[in-house]
């Protein structure tokens, strides 16, 4: 079963613009992670944010977490062609099962 | 430092056959989780191994079984293959279990096609 649900399902933006993806989940979590996947290959870990954190940055990535709304957002600033990929949020409810959403397919237009 | 390695990268099997997929975790990691990812979907949790035992299991039938070896590498076995088992199978390794969880590192996956 899916825990997280990303929104939108697909997103196309011009290179250089910012991209924002959202994730909503259903149950309480210990942490939430964002992953990137290129063309059906392995997932690359981007950021882990713990339930007691509200915001985290890594390079051009900014992740927020609102546990009261059970939601998270991933912002990619100054997008590049190489950012074209599927992005997944994954939640850990403390039972050591990392549960993924269905993903947002991001396409950066030249 | 080698990351998570999976073998084989691609595999074609006939319905009813059995398949074994292999995973070597990232150096220093002792926990291996397996996921099934159908086309256009997010990865679905199959099970997790720690200390050579299955600790957690998702909603997958008993046809899916696994094993973890003393060197922490792992195998995923699927018996009586169905067409619906065609998917990308991903292995993830991490360190330890329980809170606080750490990030999981994924391999490139094994693309299984059942015909």
Tab-separated table of C-alpha atoms in Angstrom:
chain	number	residue	atom	x	y	z
A	1	UNK	CA	0.000	0.000	0.000
A	2	UNK	CA	1.117	3.575	-0.649
A	3	UNK	CA	1.565	5.882	2.316
A	4	UNK	CA	2.658	9.051	0.627
A	5	UNK	CA	1.040	10.725	-2.311
A	6	UNK	CA	2.947	13.221	-4.421
A	7	UNK	CA	1.352	16.161	-6.138
A	8	UNK	CA	1.389	16.962	-8.979
A	9	UNK	CA	1.763	13.633	-10.774
A	10	UNK	CA	3.623	15.395	-13.581
A	11	UNK	CA	5.260	18.805	-13.910
A	12	UNK	CA	6.900	20.547	-16.851
A	13	UNK	CA	8.822	23.789	-16.347
A	14	UNK	CA	11.357	25.874	-18.210
A	15	UNK	CA	15.028	25.489	-17.373
A	16	UNK	CA	16.011	28.006	-14.718
A	17	UNK	CA	12.600	28.091	-13.065
A	18	UNK	CA	11.859	26.648	-9.640
A	19	UNK	CA	10.028	23.353	-9.243
A	20	UNK	CA	7.861	22.531	-6.254
A	21	UNK	CA	6.512	19.082	-5.457
A	22	UNK	CA	4.293	18.149	-2.556
A	23	UNK	CA	3.822	14.974	-0.581
A	24	UNK	CA	0.991	14.077	1.753
A	25	UNK	CA	0.980	11.052	4.020
A	26	UNK	CA	-1.490	9.335	6.277
A	27	UNK	CA	0.086	8.192	9.533
A	28	UNK	CA	2.583	9.614	12.012
A	29	UNK	CA	6.168	9.305	10.895
A	30	UNK	CA	9.689	9.275	12.294
A	31	UNK	CA	11.191	10.771	9.178
A	32	UNK	CA	10.486	11.539	5.545
A	33	UNK	CA	12.921	11.146	2.695
A	34	UNK	CA	12.967	12.393	-0.878
A	35	UNK	CA	14.460	10.324	-3.689
A	36	UNK	CA	15.123	10.918	-7.375
A	37	UNK	CA	14.883	8.249	-10.054
A	38	UNK	CA	16.145	8.637	-13.607
A	39	UNK	CA	14.476	6.591	-16.339
A	40	UNK	CA	13.434	3.629	-14.202
A	41	UNK	CA	16.851	3.091	-12.704
A	42	UNK	CA	17.897	3.039	-9.058
A	43	UNK	CA	16.763	5.678	-6.614
A	44	UNK	CA	19.135	8.384	-5.477
A	45	UNK	CA	18.700	9.676	-1.944
A	46	UNK	CA	18.247	13.468	-1.815
A	47	UNK	CA	17.289	14.526	1.703
A	48	UNK	CA	16.079	13.002	4.966
A	49	UNK	CA	14.075	15.222	7.308
A	50	UNK	CA	13.134	14.024	10.772
A	51	UNK	CA	9.768	14.557	12.368
A	52	UNK	CA	11.157	17.191	14.744
A	53	UNK	CA	12.610	19.255	11.895
A	54	UNK	CA	10.661	21.785	9.853
A	55	UNK	CA	13.037	22.682	7.046
A	56	UNK	CA	16.218	21.365	5.508
A	57	UNK	CA	18.475	22.541	2.689
A	58	UNK	CA	20.928	20.752	0.454
A	59	UNK	CA	22.401	22.729	-2.414
A	60	UNK	CA	19.509	23.751	-4.681
A	61	UNK	CA	17.071	21.600	-2.720
A	62	UNK	CA	14.825	22.800	0.065
A	63	UNK	CA	12.521	20.452	1.939
A	64	UNK	CA	9.844	21.436	4.416
A	65	UNK	CA	7.840	19.224	6.724
A	66	UNK	CA	4.528	20.057	8.403
A	67	UNK	CA	3.610	17.181	10.688
A	68	UNK	CA	0.328	18.824	11.709
A	69	UNK	CA	-0.807	18.701	8.078
A	70	UNK	CA	1.041	15.467	7.350
A	71	UNK	CA	2.687	17.028	4.350
A	72	UNK	CA	6.093	17.849	2.920
A	73	UNK	CA	7.336	19.852	-0.025
A	74	UNK	CA	10.456	19.634	-2.151
A	75	UNK	CA	11.661	22.797	-3.881
A	76	UNK	CA	14.307	22.638	-6.581
A	77	UNK	CA	15.633	26.081	-7.400
A	78	UNK	CA	17.174	27.178	-10.708
A	79	UNK	CA	16.217	23.920	-12.413
A	80	UNK	CA	18.528	22.255	-14.938
A	81	UNK	CA	17.953	19.720	-17.689
A	82	UNK	CA	19.656	17.106	-15.493
A	83	UNK	CA	16.872	17.513	-12.922
A	84	UNK	CA	14.473	15.760	-15.299
A	85	UNK	CA	13.481	12.650	-13.343
A	86	UNK	CA	10.799	11.155	-11.129
A	87	UNK	CA	10.783	12.320	-7.526
A	88	UNK	CA	9.418	10.208	-4.685
A	89	UNK	CA	8.735	10.898	-1.059
A	90	UNK	CA	9.175	8.005	1.333
A	91	UNK	CA	8.024	7.811	4.919
A	92	UNK	CA	9.226	5.804	7.876
A	93	UNK	CA	6.593	5.313	10.546
A	94	UNK	CA	9.054	3.767	12.957
A	95	UNK	CA	8.463	0.199	11.867
A	96	UNK	CA	11.526	0.218	9.599
A	97	UNK	CA	9.409	-0.037	6.459
A	98	UNK	CA	10.105	2.838	4.094
A	99	UNK	CA	6.893	3.420	2.181
A	100	UNK	CA	6.965	5.314	-1.121
A	101	UNK	CA	4.418	7.432	-2.899
A	102	UNK	CA	3.688	7.162	-6.625
A	103	UNK	CA	6.030	9.991	-7.534
A	104	UNK	CA	6.082	13.241	-9.461
A	105	UNK	CA	7.490	13.131	-12.980
A	106	UNK	CA	9.435	16.343	-13.521
A	107	UNK	CA	10.396	17.455	-17.009
A	108	UNK	CA	12.695	20.415	-17.512
A	109	UNK	CA	12.183	22.117	-20.867
A	110	UNK	CA	15.213	23.670	-22.594
B	1	UNK	CA	33.587	2.480	-1.808
B	2	UNK	CA	31.160	0.337	-3.751
B	3	UNK	CA	27.550	1.250	-3.353
B	4	UNK	CA	24.706	-1.219	-3.479
B	5	UNK	CA	25.179	-3.715	-6.274
B	6	UNK	CA	22.484	-5.911	-7.765
B	7	UNK	CA	22.684	-8.762	-10.209
B	8	UNK	CA	21.643	-9.491	-12.819
B	9	UNK	CA	20.605	-6.161	-14.354
B	10	UNK	CA	18.063	-7.743	-16.691
B	11	UNK	CA	16.332	-11.087	-16.694
B	12	UNK	CA	13.683	-12.771	-18.816
B	13	UNK	CA	11.812	-15.728	-17.358
B	14	UNK	CA	8.876	-17.856	-18.406
B	15	UNK	CA	5.654	-17.977	-16.421
B	16	UNK	CA	5.843	-20.670	-13.745
B	17	UNK	CA	9.603	-20.564	-13.424
B	18	UNK	CA	11.592	-19.529	-10.386
B	19	UNK	CA	14.054	-16.648	-10.150
B	20	UNK	CA	16.789	-15.532	-7.736
B	21	UNK	CA	17.979	-11.944	-7.544
B	22	UNK	CA	21.071	-10.896	-5.634
B	23	UNK	CA	22.120	-7.815	-3.707
B	24	UNK	CA	25.328	-6.710	-2.024
B	25	UNK	CA	24.807	-3.842	0.418
B	26	UNK	CA	26.888	-0.728	0.703
B	27	UNK	CA	30.037	-1.254	2.733
B	28	UNK	CA	29.280	-0.942	6.430
B	29	UNK	CA	25.548	-1.532	6.045
B	30	UNK	CA	23.888	-4.499	7.682
B	31	UNK	CA	20.237	-4.151	6.706
B	32	UNK	CA	18.785	-5.009	3.316
B	33	UNK	CA	15.293	-4.218	2.073
B	34	UNK	CA	13.700	-5.322	-1.187
B	35	UNK	CA	11.187	-3.404	-3.259
B	36	UNK	CA	9.123	-4.129	-6.354
B	37	UNK	CA	8.451	-1.250	-8.720
B	38	UNK	CA	5.900	-1.695	-11.472
B	39	UNK	CA	6.048	0.633	-14.451
B	40	UNK	CA	4.832	4.112	-13.574
B	41	UNK	CA	4.423	3.292	-9.881
B	42	UNK	CA	6.381	3.905	-6.719
B	43	UNK	CA	8.427	1.111	-5.156
B	44	UNK	CA	6.426	-1.332	-3.036
B	45	UNK	CA	8.061	-2.775	0.081
B	46	UNK	CA	8.532	-6.557	-0.076
B	47	UNK	CA	10.573	-7.363	3.020
B	48	UNK	CA	13.575	-6.400	5.107
B	49	UNK	CA	16.447	-8.514	6.437
B	50	UNK	CA	18.609	-7.800	9.444
B	51	UNK	CA	20.894	-10.231	11.254
B	52	UNK	CA	19.965	-12.898	8.700
B	53	UNK	CA	16.305	-12.763	9.654
B	54	UNK	CA	13.246	-11.318	7.985
B	55	UNK	CA	12.145	-8.458	10.212
B	56	UNK	CA	9.371	-6.834	8.260
B	57	UNK	CA	7.210	-7.910	5.361
B	58	UNK	CA	4.888	-6.077	3.015
B	59	UNK	CA	1.765	-7.400	1.316
B	60	UNK	CA	3.415	-9.976	-0.895
B	61	UNK	CA	2.528	-13.687	-1.165
B	62	UNK	CA	4.709	-16.483	0.129
B	63	UNK	CA	5.997	-17.003	-3.399
B	64	UNK	CA	8.346	-14.173	-2.506
B	65	UNK	CA	11.064	-15.280	-0.116
B	66	UNK	CA	14.503	-14.105	0.784
B	67	UNK	CA	17.690	-14.771	2.577
B	68	UNK	CA	20.485	-12.777	4.133
B	69	UNK	CA	23.988	-14.168	4.446
B	70	UNK	CA	26.555	-13.557	7.200
B	71	UNK	CA	28.310	-11.005	4.979
B	72	UNK	CA	24.985	-9.083	4.827
B	73	UNK	CA	24.379	-9.796	1.149
B	74	UNK	CA	20.887	-10.907	0.294
B	75	UNK	CA	18.837	-12.872	-2.201
B	76	UNK	CA	15.250	-12.471	-3.308
B	77	UNK	CA	13.544	-15.599	-4.614
B	78	UNK	CA	10.265	-15.645	-6.481
B	79	UNK	CA	8.576	-18.969	-7.221
B	80	UNK	CA	5.874	-19.813	-9.732
B	81	UNK	CA	6.352	-16.588	-11.642
B	82	UNK	CA	3.301	-14.749	-12.922
B	83	UNK	CA	3.127	-12.218	-15.718
B	84	UNK	CA	2.309	-9.616	-13.054
B	85	UNK	CA	5.675	-10.177	-11.400
B	86	UNK	CA	7.320	-8.284	-14.257
B	87	UNK	CA	8.854	-5.222	-12.624
B	88	UNK	CA	12.021	-3.505	-11.517
B	89	UNK	CA	13.263	-5.087	-8.292
B	90	UNK	CA	15.228	-2.743	-6.092
B	91	UNK	CA	17.469	-3.529	-3.186
B	92	UNK	CA	18.189	-0.930	-0.515
B	93	UNK	CA	20.766	-1.089	2.224
B	94	UNK	CA	20.930	0.845	5.459
B	95	UNK	CA	22.614	0.694	8.822
B	96	UNK	CA	20.813	-0.824	11.773
B	97	UNK	CA	17.153	-0.857	12.535
B	98	UNK	CA	14.845	1.157	14.684
B	99	UNK	CA	14.661	4.856	15.435
B	100	UNK	CA	16.328	7.002	14.354
B	101	UNK	CA	16.252	5.597	10.906
B	102	UNK	CA	19.016	6.437	8.522
B	103	UNK	CA	18.923	7.014	4.824
B	104	UNK	CA	18.692	3.982	2.589
B	105	UNK	CA	20.918	3.571	-0.446
B	106	UNK	CA	19.484	1.843	-3.481
B	107	UNK	CA	21.019	-0.319	-6.152
B	108	UNK	CA	20.285	0.118	-9.865
B	109	UNK	CA	17.752	-2.657	-9.777
B	110	UNK	CA	17.043	-5.858	-11.670
B	111	UNK	CA	14.541	-5.586	-14.508
B	112	UNK	CA	12.542	-8.840	-14.511
B	113	UNK	CA	10.334	-9.662	-17.468
B	114	UNK	CA	8.025	-12.660	-17.246
B	115	UNK	CA	6.744	-13.965	-20.584
